PDB file of C-alpha atoms and ligand atoms in Angstrom:
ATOM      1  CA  UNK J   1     -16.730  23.291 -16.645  1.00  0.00           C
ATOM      2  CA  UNK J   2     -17.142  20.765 -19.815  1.00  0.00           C
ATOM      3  CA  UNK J   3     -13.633  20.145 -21.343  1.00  0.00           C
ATOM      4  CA  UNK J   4     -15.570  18.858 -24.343  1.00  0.00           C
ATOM      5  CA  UNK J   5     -14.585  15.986 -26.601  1.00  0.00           C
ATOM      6  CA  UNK J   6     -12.248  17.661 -28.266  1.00  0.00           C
ATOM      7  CA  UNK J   7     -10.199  19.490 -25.460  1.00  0.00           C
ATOM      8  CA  UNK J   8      -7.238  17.377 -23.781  1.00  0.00           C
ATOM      9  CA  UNK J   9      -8.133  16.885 -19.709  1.00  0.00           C
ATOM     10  CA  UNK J  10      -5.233  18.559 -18.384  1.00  0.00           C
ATOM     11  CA  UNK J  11      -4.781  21.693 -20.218  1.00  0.00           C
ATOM     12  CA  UNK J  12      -8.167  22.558 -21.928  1.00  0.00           C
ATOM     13  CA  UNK J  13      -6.314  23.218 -24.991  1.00  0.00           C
ATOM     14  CA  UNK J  14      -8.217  22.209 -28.068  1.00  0.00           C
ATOM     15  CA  UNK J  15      -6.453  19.707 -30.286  1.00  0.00           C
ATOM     16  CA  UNK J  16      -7.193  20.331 -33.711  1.00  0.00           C
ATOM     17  CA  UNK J  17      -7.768  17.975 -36.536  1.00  0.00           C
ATOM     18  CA  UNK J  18     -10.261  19.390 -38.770  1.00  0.00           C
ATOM     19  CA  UNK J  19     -10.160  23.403 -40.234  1.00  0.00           C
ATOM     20  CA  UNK J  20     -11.554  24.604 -43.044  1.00  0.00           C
ATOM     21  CA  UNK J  21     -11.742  27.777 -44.909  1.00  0.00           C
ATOM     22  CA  UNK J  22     -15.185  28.278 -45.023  1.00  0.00           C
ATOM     23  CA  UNK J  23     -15.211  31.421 -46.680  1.00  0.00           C
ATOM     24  CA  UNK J  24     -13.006  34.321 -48.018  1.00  0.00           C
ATOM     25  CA  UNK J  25     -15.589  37.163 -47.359  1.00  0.00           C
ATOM     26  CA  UNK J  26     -15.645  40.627 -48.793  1.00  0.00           C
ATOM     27  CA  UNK J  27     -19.377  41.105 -48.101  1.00  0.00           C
ATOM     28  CA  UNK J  28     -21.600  40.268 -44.694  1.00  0.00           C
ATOM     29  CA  UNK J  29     -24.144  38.718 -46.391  1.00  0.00           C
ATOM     30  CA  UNK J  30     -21.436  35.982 -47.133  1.00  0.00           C
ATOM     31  CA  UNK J  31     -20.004  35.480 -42.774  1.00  0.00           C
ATOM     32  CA  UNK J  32     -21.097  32.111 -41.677  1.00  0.00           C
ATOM     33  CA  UNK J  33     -24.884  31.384 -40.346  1.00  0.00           C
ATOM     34  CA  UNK J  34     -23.380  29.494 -37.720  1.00  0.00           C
ATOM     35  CA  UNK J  35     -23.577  30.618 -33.781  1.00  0.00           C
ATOM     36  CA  UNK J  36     -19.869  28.958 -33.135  1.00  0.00           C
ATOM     37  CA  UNK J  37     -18.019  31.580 -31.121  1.00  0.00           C
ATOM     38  CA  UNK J  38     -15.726  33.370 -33.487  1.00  0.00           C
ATOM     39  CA  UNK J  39     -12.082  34.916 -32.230  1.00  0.00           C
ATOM     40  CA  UNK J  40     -10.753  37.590 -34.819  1.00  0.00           C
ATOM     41  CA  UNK J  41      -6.823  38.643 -35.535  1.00  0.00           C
ATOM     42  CA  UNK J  42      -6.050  41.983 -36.376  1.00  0.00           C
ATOM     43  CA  UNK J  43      -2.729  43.561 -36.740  1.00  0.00           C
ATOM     44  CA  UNK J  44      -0.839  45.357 -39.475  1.00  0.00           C
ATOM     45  CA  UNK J  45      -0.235  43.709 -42.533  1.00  0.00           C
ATOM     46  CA  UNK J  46       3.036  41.569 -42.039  1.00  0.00           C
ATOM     47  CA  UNK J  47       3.131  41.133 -38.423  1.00  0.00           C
ATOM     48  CA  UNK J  48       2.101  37.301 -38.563  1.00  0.00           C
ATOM     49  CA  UNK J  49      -1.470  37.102 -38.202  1.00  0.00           C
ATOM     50  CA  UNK J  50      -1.658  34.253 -40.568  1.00  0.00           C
ATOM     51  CA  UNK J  51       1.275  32.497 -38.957  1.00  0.00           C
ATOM     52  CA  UNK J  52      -0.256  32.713 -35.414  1.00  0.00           C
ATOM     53  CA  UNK J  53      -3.492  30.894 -37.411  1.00  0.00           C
ATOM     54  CA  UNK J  54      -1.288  28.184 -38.431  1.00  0.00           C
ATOM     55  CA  UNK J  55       0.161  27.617 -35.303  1.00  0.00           C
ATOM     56  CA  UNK J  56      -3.143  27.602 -33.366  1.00  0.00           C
ATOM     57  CA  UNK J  57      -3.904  25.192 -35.996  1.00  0.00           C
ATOM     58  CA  UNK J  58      -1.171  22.847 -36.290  1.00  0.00           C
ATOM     59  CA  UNK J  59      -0.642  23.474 -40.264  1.00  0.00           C
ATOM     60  CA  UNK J  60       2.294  25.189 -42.022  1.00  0.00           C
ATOM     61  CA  UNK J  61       0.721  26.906 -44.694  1.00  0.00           C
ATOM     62  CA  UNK J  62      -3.050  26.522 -44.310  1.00  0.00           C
ATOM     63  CA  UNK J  63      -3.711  30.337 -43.876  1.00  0.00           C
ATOM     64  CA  UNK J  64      -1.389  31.631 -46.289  1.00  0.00           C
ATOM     65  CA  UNK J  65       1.850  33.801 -45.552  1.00  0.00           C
ATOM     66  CA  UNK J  66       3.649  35.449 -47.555  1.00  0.00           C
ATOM     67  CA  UNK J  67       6.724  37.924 -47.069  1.00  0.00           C
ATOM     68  CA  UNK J  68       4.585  40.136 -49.390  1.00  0.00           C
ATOM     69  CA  UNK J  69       2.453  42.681 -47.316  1.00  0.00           C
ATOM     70  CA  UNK J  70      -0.691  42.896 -47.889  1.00  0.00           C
ATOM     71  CA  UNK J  71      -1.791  39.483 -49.207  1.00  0.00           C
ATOM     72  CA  UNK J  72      -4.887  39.074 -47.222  1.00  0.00           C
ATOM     73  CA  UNK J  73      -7.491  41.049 -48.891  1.00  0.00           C
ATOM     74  CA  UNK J  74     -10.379  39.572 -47.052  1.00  0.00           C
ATOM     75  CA  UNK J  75     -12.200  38.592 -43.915  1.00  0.00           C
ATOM     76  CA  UNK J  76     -10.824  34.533 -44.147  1.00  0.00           C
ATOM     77  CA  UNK J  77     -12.981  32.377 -41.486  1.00  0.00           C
ATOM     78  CA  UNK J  78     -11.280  29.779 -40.755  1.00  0.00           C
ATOM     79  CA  UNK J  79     -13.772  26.814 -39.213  1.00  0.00           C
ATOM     80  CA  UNK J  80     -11.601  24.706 -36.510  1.00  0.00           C
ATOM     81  CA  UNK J  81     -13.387  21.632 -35.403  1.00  0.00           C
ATOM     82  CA  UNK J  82     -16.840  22.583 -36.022  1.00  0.00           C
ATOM     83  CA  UNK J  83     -16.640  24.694 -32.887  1.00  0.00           C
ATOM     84  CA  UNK J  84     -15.268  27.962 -33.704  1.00  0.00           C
ATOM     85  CA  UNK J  85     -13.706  30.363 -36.060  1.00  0.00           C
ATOM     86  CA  UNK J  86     -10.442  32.209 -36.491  1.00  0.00           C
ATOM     87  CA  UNK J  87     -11.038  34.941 -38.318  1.00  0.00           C
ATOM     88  CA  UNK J  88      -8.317  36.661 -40.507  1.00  0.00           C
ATOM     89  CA  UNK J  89      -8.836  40.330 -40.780  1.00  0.00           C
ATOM     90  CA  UNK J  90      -6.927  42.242 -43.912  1.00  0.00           C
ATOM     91  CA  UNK J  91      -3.599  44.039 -41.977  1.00  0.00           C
ATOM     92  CA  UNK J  92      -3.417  47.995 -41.607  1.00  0.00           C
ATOM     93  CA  UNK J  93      -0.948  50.585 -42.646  1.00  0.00           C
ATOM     94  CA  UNK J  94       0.228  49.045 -46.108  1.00  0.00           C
ATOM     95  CA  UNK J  95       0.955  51.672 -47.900  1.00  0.00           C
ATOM     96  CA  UNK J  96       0.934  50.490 -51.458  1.00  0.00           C
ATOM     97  CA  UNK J  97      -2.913  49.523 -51.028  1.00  0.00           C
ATOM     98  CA  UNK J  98      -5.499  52.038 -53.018  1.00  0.00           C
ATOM     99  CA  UNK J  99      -7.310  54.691 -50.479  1.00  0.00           C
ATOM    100  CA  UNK J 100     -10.236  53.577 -51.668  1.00  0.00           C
ATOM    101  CA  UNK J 101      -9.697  50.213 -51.111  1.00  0.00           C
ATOM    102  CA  UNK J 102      -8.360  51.096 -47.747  1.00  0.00           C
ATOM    103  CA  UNK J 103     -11.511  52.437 -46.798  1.00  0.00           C
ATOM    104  CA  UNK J 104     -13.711  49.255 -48.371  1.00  0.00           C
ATOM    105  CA  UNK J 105     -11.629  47.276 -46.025  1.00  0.00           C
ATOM    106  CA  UNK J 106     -12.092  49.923 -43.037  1.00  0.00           C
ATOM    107  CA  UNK J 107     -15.621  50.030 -43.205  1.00  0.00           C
ATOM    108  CA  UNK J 108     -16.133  45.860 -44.039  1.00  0.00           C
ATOM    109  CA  UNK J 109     -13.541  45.381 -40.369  1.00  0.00           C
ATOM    110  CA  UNK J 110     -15.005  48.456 -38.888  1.00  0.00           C
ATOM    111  CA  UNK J 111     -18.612  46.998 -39.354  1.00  0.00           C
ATOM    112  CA  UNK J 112     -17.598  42.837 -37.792  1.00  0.00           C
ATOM    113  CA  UNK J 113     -15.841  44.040 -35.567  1.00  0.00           C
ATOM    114  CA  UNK J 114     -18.658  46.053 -33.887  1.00  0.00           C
ATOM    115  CA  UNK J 115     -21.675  44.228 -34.471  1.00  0.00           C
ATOM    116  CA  UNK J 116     -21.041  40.970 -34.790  1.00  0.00           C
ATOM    117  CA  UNK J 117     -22.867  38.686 -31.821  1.00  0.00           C
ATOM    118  CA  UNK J 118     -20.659  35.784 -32.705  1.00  0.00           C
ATOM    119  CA  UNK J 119     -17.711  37.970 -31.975  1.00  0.00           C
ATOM    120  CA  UNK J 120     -16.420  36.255 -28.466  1.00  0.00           C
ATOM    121  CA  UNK J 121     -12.694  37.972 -28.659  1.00  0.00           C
ATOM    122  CA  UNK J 122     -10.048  39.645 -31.060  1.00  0.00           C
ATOM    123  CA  UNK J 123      -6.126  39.223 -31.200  1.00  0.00           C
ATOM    124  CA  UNK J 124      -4.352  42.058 -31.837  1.00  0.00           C
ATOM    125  CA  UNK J 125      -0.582  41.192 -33.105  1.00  0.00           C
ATOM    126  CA  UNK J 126       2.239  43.810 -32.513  1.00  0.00           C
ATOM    127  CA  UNK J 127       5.425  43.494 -33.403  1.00  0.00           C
ATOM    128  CA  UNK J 128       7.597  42.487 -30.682  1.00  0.00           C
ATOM    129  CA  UNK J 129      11.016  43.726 -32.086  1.00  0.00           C
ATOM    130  CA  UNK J 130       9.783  47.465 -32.495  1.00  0.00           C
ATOM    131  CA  UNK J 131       7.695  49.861 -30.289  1.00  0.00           C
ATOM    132  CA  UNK J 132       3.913  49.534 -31.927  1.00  0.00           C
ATOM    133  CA  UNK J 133       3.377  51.848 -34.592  1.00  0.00           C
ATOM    134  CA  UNK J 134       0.727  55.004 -34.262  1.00  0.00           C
ATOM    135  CA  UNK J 135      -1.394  52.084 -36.455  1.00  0.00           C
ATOM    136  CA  UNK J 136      -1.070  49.644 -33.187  1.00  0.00           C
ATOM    137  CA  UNK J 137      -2.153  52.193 -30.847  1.00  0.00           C
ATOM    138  CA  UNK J 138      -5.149  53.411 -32.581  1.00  0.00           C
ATOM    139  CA  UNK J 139      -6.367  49.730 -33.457  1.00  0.00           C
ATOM    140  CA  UNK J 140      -5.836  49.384 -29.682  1.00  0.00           C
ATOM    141  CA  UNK J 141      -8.032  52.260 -28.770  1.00  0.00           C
ATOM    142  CA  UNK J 142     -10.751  51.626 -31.205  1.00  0.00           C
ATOM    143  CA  UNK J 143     -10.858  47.923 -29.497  1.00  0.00           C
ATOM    144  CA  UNK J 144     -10.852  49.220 -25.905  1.00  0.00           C
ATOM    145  CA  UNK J 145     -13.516  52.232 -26.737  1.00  0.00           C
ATOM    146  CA  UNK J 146     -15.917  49.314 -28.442  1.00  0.00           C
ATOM    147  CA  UNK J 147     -15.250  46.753 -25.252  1.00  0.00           C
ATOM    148  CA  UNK J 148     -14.299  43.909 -27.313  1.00  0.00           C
ATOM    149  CA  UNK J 149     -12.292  41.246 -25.208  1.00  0.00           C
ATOM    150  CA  UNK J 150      -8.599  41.703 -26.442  1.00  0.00           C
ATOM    151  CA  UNK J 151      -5.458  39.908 -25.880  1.00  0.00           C
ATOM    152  CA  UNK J 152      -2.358  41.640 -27.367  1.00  0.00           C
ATOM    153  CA  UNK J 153       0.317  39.158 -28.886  1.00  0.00           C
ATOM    154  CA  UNK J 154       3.665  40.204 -28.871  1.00  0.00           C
ATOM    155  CA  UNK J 155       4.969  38.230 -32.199  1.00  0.00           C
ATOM    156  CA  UNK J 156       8.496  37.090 -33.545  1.00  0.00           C
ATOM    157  CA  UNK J 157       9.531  36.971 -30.410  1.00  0.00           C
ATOM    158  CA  UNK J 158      12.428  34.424 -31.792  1.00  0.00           C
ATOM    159  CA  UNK J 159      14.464  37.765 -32.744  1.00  0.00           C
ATOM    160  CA  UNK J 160      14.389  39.275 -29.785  1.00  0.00           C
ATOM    161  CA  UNK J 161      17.255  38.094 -27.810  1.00  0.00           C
ATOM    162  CA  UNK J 162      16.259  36.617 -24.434  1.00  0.00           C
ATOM    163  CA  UNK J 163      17.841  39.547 -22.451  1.00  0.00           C
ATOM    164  CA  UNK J 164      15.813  42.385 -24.572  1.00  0.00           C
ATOM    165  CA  UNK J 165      12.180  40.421 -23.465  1.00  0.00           C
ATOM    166  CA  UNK J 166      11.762  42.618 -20.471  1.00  0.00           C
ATOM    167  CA  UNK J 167      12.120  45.387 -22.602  1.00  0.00           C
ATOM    168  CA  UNK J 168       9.940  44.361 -25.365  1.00  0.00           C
ATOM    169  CA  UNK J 169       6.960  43.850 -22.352  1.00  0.00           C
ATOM    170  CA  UNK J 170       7.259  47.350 -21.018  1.00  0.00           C
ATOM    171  CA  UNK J 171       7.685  49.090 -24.754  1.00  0.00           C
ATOM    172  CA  UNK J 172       4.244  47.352 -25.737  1.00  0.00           C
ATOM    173  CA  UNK J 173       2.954  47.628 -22.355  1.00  0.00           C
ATOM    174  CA  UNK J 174       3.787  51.498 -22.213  1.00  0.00           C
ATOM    175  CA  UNK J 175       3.136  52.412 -25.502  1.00  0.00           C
ATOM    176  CA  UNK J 176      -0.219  50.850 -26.206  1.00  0.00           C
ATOM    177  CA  UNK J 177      -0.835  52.212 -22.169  1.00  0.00           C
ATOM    178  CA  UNK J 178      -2.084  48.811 -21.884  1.00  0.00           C
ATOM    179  CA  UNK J 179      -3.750  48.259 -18.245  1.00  0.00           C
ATOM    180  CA  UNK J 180      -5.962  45.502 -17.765  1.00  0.00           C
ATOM    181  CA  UNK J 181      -5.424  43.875 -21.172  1.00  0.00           C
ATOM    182  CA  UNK J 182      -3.246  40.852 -20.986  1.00  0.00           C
ATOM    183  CA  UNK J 183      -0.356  40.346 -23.681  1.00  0.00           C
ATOM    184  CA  UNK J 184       1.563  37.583 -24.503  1.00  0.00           C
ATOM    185  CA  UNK J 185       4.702  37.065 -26.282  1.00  0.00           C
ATOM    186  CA  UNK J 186       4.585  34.467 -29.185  1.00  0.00           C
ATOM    187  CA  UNK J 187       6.878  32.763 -31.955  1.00  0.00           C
ATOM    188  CA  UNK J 188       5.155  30.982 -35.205  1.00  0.00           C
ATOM    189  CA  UNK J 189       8.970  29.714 -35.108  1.00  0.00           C
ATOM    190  CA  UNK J 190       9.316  28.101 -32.209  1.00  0.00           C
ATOM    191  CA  UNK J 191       5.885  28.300 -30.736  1.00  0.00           C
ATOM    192  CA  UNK J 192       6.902  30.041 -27.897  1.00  0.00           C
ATOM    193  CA  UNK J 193       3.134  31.059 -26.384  1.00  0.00           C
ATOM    194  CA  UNK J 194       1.107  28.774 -28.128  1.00  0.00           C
ATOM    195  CA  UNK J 195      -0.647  27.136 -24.870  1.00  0.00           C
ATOM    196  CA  UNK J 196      -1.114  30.556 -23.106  1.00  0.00           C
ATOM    197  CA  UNK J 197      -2.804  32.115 -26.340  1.00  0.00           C
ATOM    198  CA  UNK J 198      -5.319  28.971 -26.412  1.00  0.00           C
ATOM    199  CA  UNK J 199      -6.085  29.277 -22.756  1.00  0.00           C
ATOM    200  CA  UNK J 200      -6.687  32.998 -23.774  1.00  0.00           C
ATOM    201  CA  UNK J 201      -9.212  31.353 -26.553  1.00  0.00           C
ATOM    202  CA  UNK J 202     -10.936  28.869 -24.633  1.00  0.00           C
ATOM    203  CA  UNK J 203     -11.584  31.181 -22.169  1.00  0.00           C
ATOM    204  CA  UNK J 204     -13.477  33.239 -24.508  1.00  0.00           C
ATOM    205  CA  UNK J 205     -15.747  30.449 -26.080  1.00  0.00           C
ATOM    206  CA  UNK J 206     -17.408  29.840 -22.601  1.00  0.00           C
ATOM    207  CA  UNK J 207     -17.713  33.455 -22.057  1.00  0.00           C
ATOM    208  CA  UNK J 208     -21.393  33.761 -20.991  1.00  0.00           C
ATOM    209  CA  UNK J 209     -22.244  37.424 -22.906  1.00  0.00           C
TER     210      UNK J 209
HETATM  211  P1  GTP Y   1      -0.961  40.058 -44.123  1.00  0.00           P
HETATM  212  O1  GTP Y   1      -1.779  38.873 -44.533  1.00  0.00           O
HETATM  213  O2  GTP Y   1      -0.241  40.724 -45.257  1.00  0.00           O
HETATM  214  O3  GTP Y   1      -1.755  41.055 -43.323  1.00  0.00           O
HETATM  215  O4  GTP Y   1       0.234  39.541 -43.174  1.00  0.00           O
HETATM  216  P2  GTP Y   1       0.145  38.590 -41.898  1.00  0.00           P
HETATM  217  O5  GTP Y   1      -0.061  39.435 -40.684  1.00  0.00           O
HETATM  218  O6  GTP Y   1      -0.822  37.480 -42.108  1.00  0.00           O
HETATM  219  O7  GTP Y   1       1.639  38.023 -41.802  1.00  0.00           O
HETATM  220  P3  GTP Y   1       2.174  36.562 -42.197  1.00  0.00           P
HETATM  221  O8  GTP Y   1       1.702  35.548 -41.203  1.00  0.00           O
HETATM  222  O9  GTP Y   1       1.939  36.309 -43.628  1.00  0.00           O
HETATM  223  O10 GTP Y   1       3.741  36.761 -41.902  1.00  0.00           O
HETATM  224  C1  GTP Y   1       4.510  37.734 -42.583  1.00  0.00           C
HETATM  225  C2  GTP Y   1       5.984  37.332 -42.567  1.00  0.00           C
HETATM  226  O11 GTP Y   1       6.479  37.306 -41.235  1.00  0.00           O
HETATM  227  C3  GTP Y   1       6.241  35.945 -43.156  1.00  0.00           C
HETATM  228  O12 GTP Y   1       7.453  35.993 -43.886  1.00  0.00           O
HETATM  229  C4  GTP Y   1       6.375  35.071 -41.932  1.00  0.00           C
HETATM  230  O13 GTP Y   1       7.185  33.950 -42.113  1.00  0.00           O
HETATM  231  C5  GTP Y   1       7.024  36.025 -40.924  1.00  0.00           C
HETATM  232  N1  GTP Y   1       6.678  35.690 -39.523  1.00  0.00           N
HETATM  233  C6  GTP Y   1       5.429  35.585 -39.008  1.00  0.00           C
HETATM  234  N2  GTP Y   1       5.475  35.258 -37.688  1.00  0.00           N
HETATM  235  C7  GTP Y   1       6.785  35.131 -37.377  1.00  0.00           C
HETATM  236  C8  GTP Y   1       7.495  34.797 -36.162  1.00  0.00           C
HETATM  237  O14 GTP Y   1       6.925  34.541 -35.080  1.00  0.00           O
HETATM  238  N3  GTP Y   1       8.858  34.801 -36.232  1.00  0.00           N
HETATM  239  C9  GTP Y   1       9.533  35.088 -37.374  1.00  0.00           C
HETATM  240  N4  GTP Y   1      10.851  35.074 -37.330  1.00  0.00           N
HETATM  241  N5  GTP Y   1       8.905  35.396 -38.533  1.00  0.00           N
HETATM  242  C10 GTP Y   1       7.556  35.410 -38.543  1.00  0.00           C
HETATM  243 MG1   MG Y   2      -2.214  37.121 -43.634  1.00  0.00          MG
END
């Protein structure tokens, strides 16, 4: 295995220097021409997708956050190093977006999601302090039913006190019914799970398929 010139030797975990947004997408005529291997985040809107893409990154604020659901309205691919992209899918289950424009973003996820060759791997962010919603377990289905390589992230795992982690495994572990699908537990405060989820990644760029 090639660590690459960008990947440190001891823990093949990229170091990042270089991201760009490449492009704010609402169309797929407009998704990169590139081949890099692409690694998507989906999760409800709020849950921290954009934070986790910050932290991967080493920014504060390059993917923007905002304590206001629903502010990413598009599919945001994020170039890292020239060698693959993050890809910031629009959240689910915000109420105060339009059906219709629910369904424009359904259809624009529904259709990357599933036919995209570039497509090596997607996040999917729950929220560690609650159970996952009805939302969380239907994204979760939908991922497992298409065979897309998913890690579940277990996010703001800074308010969870220490003692309550077990619990917060075996509530997102029971009520997704994951089995073979790994999760991890993750702060954008502290950073808590920031190695593990780029092992996850790398792991997924030299994925043969
Ligand atoms: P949309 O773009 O609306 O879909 O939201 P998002 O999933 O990108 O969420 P975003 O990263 O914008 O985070 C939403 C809010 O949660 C912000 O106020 C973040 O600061 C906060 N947040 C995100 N991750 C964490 C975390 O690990 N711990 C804590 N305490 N807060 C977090
Ligand atoms: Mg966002």
């Amino acid at each position: 295995v090639s660590s690459g010139p960008f990947l440190t030797e001891e823990k093949q975990i990229m170091e990042v220097h270089h991201v760009d947004l490449t492009i704010s997408a609402v169309a797929e005529e407009q998704y990169p021409k590139t081949d890099y291997p692409e690694i998507a985040l989906v999760g409800r809107s709020n849950v921290g997708k954009s934070s986790l893409t910050n932290v991967l990154i080493n920014r504060k604020n390059f993917a923007h956050t905002s304590s206001q659901p629903g502010k990413t309205q598009t599919l945001n691919f994020y170039n890292v190093e020239d060698q693959l992209f993050f890809v910031d899918v629009p959240g689910y289950g915000y109420a105060k977006v339009s059906k219709k424009q629910r369904e424009k973003f359904g259809k624009m996820i529904e259709t990357y999601l599933t036919t995209r060759p570039q497509l090596k791997g997607v996040i999917e962010l729950v929220d560690a302090r609650h159970a996952p919603s009805d939302d969380d377990v239907a994204m979760y289905q939908w991922l497992k039913y298409y065979q897309v390589p998913l890690l579940v992230v277990g996010t703001k795992i800074d308010k969870v006190k220490p003692s309550a982690r077990t619990k917060s495994i075996s509530q997102i572990t029971k009520t997704l019914g994951l089995t073979d699908t790994p999760l991890q537990l993750f702060s954008a405060e502290t950073k808590f799970g920031k190695d593990e989820v780029w092992q996850w990644i790398e792991a997924r760029m030299h994925d043969q398929k």
